[in-house]
PDB file of C-alpha atoms and ligand atoms in Angstrom:
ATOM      1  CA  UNK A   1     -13.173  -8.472  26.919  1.00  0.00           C
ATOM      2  CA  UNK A   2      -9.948 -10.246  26.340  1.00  0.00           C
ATOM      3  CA  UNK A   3      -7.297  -8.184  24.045  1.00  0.00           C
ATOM      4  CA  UNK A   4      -8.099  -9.963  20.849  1.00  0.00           C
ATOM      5  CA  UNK A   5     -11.664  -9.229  21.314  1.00  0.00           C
ATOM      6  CA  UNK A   6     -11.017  -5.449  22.172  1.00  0.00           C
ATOM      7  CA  UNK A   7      -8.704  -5.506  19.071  1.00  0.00           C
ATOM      8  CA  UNK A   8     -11.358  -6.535  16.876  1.00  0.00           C
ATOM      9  CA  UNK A   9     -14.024  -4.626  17.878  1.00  0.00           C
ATOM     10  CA  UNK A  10     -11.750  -1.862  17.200  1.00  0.00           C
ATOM     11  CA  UNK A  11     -10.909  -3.066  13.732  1.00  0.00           C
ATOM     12  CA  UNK A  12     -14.842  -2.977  12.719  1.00  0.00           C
ATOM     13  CA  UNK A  13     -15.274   0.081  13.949  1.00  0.00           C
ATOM     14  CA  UNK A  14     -12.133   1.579  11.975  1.00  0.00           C
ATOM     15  CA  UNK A  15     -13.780   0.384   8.883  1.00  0.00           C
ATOM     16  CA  UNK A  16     -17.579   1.601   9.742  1.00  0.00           C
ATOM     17  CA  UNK A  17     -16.060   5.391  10.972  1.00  0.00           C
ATOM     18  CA  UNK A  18     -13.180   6.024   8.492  1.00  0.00           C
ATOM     19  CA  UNK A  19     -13.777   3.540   5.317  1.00  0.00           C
ATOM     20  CA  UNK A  20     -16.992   2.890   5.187  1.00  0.00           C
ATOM     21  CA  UNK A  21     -18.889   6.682   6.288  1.00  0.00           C
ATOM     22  CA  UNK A  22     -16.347   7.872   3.838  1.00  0.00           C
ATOM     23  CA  UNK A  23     -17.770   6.538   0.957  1.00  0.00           C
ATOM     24  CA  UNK A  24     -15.325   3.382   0.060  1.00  0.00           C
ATOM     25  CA  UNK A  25     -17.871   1.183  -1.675  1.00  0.00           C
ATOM     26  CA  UNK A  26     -15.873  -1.786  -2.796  1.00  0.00           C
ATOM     27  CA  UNK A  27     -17.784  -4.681  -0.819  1.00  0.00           C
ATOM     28  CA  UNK A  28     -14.821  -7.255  -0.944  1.00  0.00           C
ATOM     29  CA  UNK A  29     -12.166  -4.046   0.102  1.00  0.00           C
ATOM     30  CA  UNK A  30     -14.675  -3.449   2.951  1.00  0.00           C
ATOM     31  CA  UNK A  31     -14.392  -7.249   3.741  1.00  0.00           C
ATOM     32  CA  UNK A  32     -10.427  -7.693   3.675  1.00  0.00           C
ATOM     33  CA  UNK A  33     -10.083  -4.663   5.606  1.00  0.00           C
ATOM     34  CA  UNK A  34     -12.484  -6.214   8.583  1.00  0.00           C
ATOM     35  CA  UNK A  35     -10.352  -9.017   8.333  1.00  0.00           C
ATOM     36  CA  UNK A  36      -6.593  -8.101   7.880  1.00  0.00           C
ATOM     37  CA  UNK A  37      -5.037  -7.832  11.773  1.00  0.00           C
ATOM     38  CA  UNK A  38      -3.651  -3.975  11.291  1.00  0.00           C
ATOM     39  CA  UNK A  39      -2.328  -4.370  14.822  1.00  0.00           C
ATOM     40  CA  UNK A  40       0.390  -7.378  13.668  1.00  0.00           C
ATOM     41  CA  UNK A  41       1.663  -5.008  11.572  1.00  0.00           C
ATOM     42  CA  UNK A  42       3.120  -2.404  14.280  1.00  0.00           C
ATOM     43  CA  UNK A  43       5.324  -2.704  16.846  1.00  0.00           C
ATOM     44  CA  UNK A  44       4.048  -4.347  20.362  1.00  0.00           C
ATOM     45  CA  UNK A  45       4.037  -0.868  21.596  1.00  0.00           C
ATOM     46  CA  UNK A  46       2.138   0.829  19.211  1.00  0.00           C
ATOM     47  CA  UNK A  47      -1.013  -2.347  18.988  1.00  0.00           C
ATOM     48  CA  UNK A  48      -3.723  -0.425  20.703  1.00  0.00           C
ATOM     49  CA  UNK A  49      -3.087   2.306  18.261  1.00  0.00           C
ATOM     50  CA  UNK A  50      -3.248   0.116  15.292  1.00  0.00           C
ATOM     51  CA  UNK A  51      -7.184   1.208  14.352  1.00  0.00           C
ATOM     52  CA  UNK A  52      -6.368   4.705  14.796  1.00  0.00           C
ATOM     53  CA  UNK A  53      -7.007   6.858  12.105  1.00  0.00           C
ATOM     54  CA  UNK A  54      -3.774   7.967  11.215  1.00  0.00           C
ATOM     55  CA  UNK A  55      -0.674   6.391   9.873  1.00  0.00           C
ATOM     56  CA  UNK A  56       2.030   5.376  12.257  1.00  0.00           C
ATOM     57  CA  UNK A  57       5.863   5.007  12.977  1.00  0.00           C
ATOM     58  CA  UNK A  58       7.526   1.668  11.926  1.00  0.00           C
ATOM     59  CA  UNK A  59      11.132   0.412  12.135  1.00  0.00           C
ATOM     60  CA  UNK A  60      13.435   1.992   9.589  1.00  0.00           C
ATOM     61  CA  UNK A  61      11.915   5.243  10.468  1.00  0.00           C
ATOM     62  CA  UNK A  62       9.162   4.621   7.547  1.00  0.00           C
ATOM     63  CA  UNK A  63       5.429   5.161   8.352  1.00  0.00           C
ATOM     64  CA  UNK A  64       2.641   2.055   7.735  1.00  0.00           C
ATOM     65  CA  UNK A  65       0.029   4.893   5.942  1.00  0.00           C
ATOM     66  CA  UNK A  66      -3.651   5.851   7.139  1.00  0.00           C
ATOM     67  CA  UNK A  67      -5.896   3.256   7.532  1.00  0.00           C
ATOM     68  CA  UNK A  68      -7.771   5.267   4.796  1.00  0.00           C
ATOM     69  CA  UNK A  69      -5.547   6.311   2.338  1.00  0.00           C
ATOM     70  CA  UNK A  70      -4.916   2.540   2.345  1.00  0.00           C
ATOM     71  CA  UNK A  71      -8.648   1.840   1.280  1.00  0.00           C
ATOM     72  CA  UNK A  72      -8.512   5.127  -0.519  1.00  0.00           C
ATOM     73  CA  UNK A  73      -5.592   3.549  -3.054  1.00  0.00           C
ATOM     74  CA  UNK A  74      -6.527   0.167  -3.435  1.00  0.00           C
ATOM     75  CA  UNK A  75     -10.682   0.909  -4.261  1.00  0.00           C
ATOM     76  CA  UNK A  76      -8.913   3.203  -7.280  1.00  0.00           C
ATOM     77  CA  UNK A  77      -6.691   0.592  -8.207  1.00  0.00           C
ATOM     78  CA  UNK A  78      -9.502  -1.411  -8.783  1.00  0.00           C
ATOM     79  CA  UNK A  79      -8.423  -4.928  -7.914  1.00  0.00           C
ATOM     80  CA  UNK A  80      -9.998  -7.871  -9.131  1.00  0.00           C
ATOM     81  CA  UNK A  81      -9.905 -11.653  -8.269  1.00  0.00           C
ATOM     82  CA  UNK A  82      -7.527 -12.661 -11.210  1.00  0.00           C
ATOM     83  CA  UNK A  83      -5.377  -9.266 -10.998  1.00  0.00           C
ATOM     84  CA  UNK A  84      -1.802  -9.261 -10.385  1.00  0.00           C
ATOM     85  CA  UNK A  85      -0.410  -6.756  -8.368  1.00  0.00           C
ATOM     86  CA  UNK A  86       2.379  -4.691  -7.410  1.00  0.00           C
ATOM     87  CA  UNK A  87       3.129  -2.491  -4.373  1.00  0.00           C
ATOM     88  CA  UNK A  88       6.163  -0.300  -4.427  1.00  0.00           C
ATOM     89  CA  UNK A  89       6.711   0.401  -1.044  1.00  0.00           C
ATOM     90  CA  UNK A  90       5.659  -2.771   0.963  1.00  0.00           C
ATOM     91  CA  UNK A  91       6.714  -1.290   4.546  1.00  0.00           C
ATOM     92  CA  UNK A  92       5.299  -3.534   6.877  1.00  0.00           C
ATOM     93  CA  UNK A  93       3.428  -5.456   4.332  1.00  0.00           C
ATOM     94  CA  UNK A  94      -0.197  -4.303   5.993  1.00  0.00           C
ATOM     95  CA  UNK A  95      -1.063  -2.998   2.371  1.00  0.00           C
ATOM     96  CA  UNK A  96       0.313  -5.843   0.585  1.00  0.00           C
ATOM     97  CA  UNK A  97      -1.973  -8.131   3.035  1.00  0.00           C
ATOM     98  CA  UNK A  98      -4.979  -6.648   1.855  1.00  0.00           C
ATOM     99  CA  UNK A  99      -4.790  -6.373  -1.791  1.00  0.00           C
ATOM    100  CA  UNK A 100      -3.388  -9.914  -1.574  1.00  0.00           C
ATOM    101  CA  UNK A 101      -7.270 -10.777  -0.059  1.00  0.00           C
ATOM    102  CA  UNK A 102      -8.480  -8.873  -3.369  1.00  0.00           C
ATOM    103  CA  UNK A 103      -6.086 -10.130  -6.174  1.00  0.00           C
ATOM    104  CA  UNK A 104      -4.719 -13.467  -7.517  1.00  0.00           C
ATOM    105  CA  UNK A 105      -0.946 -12.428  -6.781  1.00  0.00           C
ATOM    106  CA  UNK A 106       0.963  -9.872  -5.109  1.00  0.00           C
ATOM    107  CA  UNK A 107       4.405  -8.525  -5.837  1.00  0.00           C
ATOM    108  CA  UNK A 108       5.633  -6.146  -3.453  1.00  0.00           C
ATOM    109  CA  UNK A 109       9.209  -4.397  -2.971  1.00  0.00           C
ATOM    110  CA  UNK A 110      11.131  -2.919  -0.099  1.00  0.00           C
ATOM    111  CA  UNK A 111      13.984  -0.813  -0.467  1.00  0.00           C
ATOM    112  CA  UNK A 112      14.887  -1.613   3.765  1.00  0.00           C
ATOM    113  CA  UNK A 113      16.055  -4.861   3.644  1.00  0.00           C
ATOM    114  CA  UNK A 114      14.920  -5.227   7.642  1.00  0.00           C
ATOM    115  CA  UNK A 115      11.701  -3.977   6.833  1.00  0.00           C
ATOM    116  CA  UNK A 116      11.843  -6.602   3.858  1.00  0.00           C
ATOM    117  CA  UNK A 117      12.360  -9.267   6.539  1.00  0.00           C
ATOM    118  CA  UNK A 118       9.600  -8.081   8.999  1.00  0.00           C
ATOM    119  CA  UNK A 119       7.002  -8.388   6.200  1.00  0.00           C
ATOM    120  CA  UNK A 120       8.220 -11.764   4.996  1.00  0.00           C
ATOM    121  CA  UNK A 121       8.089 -13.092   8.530  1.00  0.00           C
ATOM    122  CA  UNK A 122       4.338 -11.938   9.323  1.00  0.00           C
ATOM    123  CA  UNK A 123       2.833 -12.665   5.819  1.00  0.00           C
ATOM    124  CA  UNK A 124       3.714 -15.938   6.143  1.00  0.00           C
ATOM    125  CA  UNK A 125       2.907 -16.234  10.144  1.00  0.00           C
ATOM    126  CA  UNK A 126      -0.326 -14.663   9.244  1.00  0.00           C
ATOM    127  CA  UNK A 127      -1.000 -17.210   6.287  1.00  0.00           C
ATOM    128  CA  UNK A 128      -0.917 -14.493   3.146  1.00  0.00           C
ATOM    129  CA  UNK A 129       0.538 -16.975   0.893  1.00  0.00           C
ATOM    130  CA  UNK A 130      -0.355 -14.764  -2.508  1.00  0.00           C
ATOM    131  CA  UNK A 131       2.241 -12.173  -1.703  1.00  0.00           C
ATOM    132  CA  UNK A 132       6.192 -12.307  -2.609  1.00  0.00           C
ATOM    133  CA  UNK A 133       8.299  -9.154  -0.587  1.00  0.00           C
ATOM    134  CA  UNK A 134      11.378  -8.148  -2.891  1.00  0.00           C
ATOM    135  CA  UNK A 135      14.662  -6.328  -2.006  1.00  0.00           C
ATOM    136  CA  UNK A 136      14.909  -3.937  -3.774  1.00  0.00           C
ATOM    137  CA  UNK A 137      14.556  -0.499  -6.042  1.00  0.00           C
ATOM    138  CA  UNK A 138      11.327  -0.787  -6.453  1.00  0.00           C
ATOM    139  CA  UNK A 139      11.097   2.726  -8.667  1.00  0.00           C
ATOM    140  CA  UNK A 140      11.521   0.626 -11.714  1.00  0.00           C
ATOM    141  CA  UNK A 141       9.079  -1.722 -10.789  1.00  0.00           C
ATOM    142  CA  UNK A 142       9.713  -5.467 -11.062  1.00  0.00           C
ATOM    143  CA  UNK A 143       9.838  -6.436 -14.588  1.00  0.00           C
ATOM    144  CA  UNK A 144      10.225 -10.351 -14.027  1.00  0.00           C
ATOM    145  CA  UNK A 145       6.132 -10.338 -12.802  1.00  0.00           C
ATOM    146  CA  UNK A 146       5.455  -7.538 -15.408  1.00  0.00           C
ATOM    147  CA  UNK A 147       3.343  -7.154 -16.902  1.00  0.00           C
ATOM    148  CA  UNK A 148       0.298  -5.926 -14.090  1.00  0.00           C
ATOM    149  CA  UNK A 149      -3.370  -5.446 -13.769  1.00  0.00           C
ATOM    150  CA  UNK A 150      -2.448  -2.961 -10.616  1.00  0.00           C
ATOM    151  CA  UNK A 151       0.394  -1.164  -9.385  1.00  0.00           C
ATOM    152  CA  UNK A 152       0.249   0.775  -6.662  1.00  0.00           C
ATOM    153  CA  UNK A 153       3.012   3.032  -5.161  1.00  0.00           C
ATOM    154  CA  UNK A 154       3.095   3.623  -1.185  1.00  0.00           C
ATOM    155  CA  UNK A 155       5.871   6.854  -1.528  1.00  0.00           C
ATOM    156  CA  UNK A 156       5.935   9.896  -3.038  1.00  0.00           C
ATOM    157  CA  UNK A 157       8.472  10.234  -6.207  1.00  0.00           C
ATOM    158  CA  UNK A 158       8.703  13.626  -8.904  1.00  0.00           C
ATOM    159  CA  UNK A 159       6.980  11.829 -11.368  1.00  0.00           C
ATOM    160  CA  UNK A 160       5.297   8.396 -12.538  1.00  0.00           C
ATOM    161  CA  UNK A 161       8.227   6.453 -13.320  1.00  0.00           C
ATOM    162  CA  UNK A 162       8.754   4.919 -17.303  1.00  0.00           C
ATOM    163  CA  UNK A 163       9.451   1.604 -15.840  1.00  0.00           C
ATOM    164  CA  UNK A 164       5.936   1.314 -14.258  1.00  0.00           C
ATOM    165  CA  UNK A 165       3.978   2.509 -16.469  1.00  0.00           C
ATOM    166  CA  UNK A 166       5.705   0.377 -19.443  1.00  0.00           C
ATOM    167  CA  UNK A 167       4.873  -2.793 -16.733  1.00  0.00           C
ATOM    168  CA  UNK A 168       1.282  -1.840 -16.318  1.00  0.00           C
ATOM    169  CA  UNK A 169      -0.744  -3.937 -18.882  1.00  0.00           C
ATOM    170  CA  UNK A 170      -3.656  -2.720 -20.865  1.00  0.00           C
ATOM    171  CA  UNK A 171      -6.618  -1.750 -19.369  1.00  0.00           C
ATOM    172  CA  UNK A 172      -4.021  -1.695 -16.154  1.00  0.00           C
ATOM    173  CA  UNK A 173      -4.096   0.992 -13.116  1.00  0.00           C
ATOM    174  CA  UNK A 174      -1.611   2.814 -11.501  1.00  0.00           C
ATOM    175  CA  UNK A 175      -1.991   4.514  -8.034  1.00  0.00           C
ATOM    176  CA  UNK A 176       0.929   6.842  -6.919  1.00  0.00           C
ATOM    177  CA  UNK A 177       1.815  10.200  -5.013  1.00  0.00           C
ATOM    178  CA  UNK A 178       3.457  12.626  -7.170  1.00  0.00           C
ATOM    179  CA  UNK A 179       5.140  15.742  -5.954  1.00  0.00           C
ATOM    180  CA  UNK A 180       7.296  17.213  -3.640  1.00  0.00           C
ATOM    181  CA  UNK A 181      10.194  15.080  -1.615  1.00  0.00           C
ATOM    182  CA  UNK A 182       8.851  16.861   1.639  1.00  0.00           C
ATOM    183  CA  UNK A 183       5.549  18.576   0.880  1.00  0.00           C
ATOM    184  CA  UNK A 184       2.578  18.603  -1.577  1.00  0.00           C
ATOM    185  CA  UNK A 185       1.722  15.791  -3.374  1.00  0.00           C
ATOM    186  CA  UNK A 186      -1.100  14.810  -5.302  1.00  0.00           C
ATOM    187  CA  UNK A 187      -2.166  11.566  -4.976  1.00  0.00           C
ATOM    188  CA  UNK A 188      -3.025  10.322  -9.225  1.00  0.00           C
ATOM    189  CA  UNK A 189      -4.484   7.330 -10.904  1.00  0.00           C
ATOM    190  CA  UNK A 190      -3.080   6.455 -14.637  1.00  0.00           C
ATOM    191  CA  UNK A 191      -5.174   3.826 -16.761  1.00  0.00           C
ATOM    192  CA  UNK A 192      -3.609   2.606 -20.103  1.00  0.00           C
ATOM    193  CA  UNK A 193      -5.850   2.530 -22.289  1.00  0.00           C
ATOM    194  CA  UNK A 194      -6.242  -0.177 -24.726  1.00  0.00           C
ATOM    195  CA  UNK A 195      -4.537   2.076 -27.526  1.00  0.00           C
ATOM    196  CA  UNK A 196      -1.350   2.568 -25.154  1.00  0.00           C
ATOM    197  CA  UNK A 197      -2.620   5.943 -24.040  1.00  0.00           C
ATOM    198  CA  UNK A 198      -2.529   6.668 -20.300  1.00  0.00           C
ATOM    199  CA  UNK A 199      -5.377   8.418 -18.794  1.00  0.00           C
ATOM    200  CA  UNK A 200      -4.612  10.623 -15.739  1.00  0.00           C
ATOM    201  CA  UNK A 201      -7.451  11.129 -12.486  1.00  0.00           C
ATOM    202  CA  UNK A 202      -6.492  13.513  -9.493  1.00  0.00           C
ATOM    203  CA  UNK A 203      -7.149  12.123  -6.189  1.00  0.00           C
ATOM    204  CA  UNK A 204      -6.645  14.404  -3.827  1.00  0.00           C
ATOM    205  CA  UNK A 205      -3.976  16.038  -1.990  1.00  0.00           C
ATOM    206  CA  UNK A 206      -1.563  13.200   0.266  1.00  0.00           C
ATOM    207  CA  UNK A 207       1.604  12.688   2.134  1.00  0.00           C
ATOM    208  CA  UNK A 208       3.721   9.974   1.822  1.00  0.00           C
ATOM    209  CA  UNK A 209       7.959   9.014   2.352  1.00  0.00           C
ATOM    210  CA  UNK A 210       9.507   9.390  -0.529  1.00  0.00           C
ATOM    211  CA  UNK A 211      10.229   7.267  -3.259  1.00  0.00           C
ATOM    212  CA  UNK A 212      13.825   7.007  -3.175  1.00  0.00           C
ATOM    213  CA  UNK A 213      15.680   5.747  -6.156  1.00  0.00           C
ATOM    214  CA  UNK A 214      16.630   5.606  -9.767  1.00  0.00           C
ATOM    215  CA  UNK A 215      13.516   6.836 -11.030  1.00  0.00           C
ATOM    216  CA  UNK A 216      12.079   8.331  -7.348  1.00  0.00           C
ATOM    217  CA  UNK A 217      14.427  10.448  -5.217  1.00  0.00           C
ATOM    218  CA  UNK A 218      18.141  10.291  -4.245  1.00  0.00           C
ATOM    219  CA  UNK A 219      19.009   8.855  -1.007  1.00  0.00           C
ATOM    220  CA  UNK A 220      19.895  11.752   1.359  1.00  0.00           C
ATOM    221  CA  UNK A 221      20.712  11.812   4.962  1.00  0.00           C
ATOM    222  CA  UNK A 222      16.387  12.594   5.632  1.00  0.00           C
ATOM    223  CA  UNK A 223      15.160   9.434   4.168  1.00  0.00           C
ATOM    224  CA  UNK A 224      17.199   6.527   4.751  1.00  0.00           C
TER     225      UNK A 224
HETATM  226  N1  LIG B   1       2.248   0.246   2.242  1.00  0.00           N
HETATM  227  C1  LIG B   1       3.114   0.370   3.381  1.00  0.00           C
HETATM  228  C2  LIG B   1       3.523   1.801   3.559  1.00  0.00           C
HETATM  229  C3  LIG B   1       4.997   1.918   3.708  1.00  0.00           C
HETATM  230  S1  LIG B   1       5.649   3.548   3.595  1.00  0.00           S
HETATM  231  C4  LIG B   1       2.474  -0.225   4.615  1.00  0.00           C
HETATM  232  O1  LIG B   1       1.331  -0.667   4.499  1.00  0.00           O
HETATM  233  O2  LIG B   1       3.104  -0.304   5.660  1.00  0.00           O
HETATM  234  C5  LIG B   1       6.517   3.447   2.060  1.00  0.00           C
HETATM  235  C6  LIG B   1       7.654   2.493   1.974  1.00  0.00           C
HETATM  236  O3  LIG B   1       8.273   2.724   0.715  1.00  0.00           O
HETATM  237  C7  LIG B   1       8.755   2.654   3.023  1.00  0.00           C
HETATM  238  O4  LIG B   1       8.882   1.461   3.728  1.00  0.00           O
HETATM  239  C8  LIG B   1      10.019   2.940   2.172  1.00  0.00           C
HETATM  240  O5  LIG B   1      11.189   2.316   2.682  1.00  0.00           O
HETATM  241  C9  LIG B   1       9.641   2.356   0.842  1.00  0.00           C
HETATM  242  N2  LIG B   1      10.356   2.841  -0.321  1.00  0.00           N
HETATM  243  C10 LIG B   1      10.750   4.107  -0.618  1.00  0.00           C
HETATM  244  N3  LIG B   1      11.358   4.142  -1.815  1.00  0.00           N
HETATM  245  C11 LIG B   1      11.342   2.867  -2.312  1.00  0.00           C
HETATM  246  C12 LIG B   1      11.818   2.257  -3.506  1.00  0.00           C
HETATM  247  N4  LIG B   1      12.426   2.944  -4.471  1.00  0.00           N
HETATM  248  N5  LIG B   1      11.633   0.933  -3.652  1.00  0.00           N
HETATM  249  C13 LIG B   1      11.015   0.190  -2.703  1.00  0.00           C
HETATM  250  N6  LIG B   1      10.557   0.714  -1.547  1.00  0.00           N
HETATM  251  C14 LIG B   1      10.709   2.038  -1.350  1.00  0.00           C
END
């Protein structure tokens, strides 16, 4: 078997062993997830690791998350064909690559403008033409694409920011990890409700970088 072919075979069985047996149901998640090349989203050293079932080291010293908690966030997100999107967070842009195969548009930010760069570069090698990477404090959102059918947040901050929920539109969902800069964190879902209410879901306990920024973290010497 050539390298691509070993590659792929290891990218169906990531989604048959840790998506799929774990109950994601979504059938077009399940499809964009056999599809989307994990590996061109890591370093050349780290490619054979790419299907692994944990979330690895990228540049910046940021992590690209768990194949799972990946599928885990965007089936609650509940992305649909005409959706817009936006990821807080977009790291190497592997999460932004998927929802993109779900959604009509993707925003995503990046605080790291060489992780900003990266993503840019393989999105459009790789043909993801639906997704625009941002510079950028991305803890108040991006209000010139606002308002969205889906945000989802790929860091942990204290709280759901004011910014994002004001930008989610109604009948919108939010997916974030709230709680502490280094330890638990819940993982939540907010819907707004068509009367401007927001209705709150637990998802389970995560852990995720933090959200560092205006309405996330401040910048310290740990997570720059
Ligand atoms: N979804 C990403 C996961 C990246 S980890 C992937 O698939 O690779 C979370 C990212 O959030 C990190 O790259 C970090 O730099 C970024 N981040 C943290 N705080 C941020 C903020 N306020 N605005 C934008 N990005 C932020």
């Amino acid at each position: 078997m050539d390298e691509d072919d070993e590659l792929a075979a290891r990218r169906r069985a990531m989604v048959d062993l840790q998506i799929d047996a774990r109950g994601i149901r979504d059938p077009a998640l399940l499809a964009a997830m056999r599809e989307v090349p994990r590996h061109e989203f890591v370093a050349a050293s780290l490619r054979r690791e790419a299907y692994d079932d944990t979330p690895l080291p990228i540049e910046e010293r940021q992590t690209i998350s768990q194949p799972y908690i990946v599928a885990l966030m965007l089936e609650a997100a509940r992305i649909g064909p005409r959706d817009r999107v936006l990821e807080v967070g977009a790291g190497s842009g592997y999460a932004s690559a998927v929802a993109s195969r779900l959604a009509a548009h993707v925003d995503a930010i990046e605080r790291h403008p060489r992780l900003v760069e990266l993503a840019r570069e393989r999105l459009a090698r790789l043909g993801f033409a639906n997704v625009d990477v941002h510079g950028g404090d991305g803890s108040t959102g991006w209000a010139a694409g606002a308002p969205y059918d889906a945000i989802v947040v790929a860091a942990a901050g204290p709280r759901v920011p004011d910014a994002l929920r004001e930008q989610l539109a109604p009948g919108g969902r939010l997916v974030m990890p709230v709680g502490g800069e280094h330890g638990a964190q819940r993982l939540v879902r907010l819907v707004r409700e068509s009367d401007g209410r927001f209705r709150e879901t637990d998802l389970g306990g995560v852990m995720f970088v933090p959200l560092v920024g205006a309405q996330g973290w401040s910048a310290g010497s740990n997570d720059t």
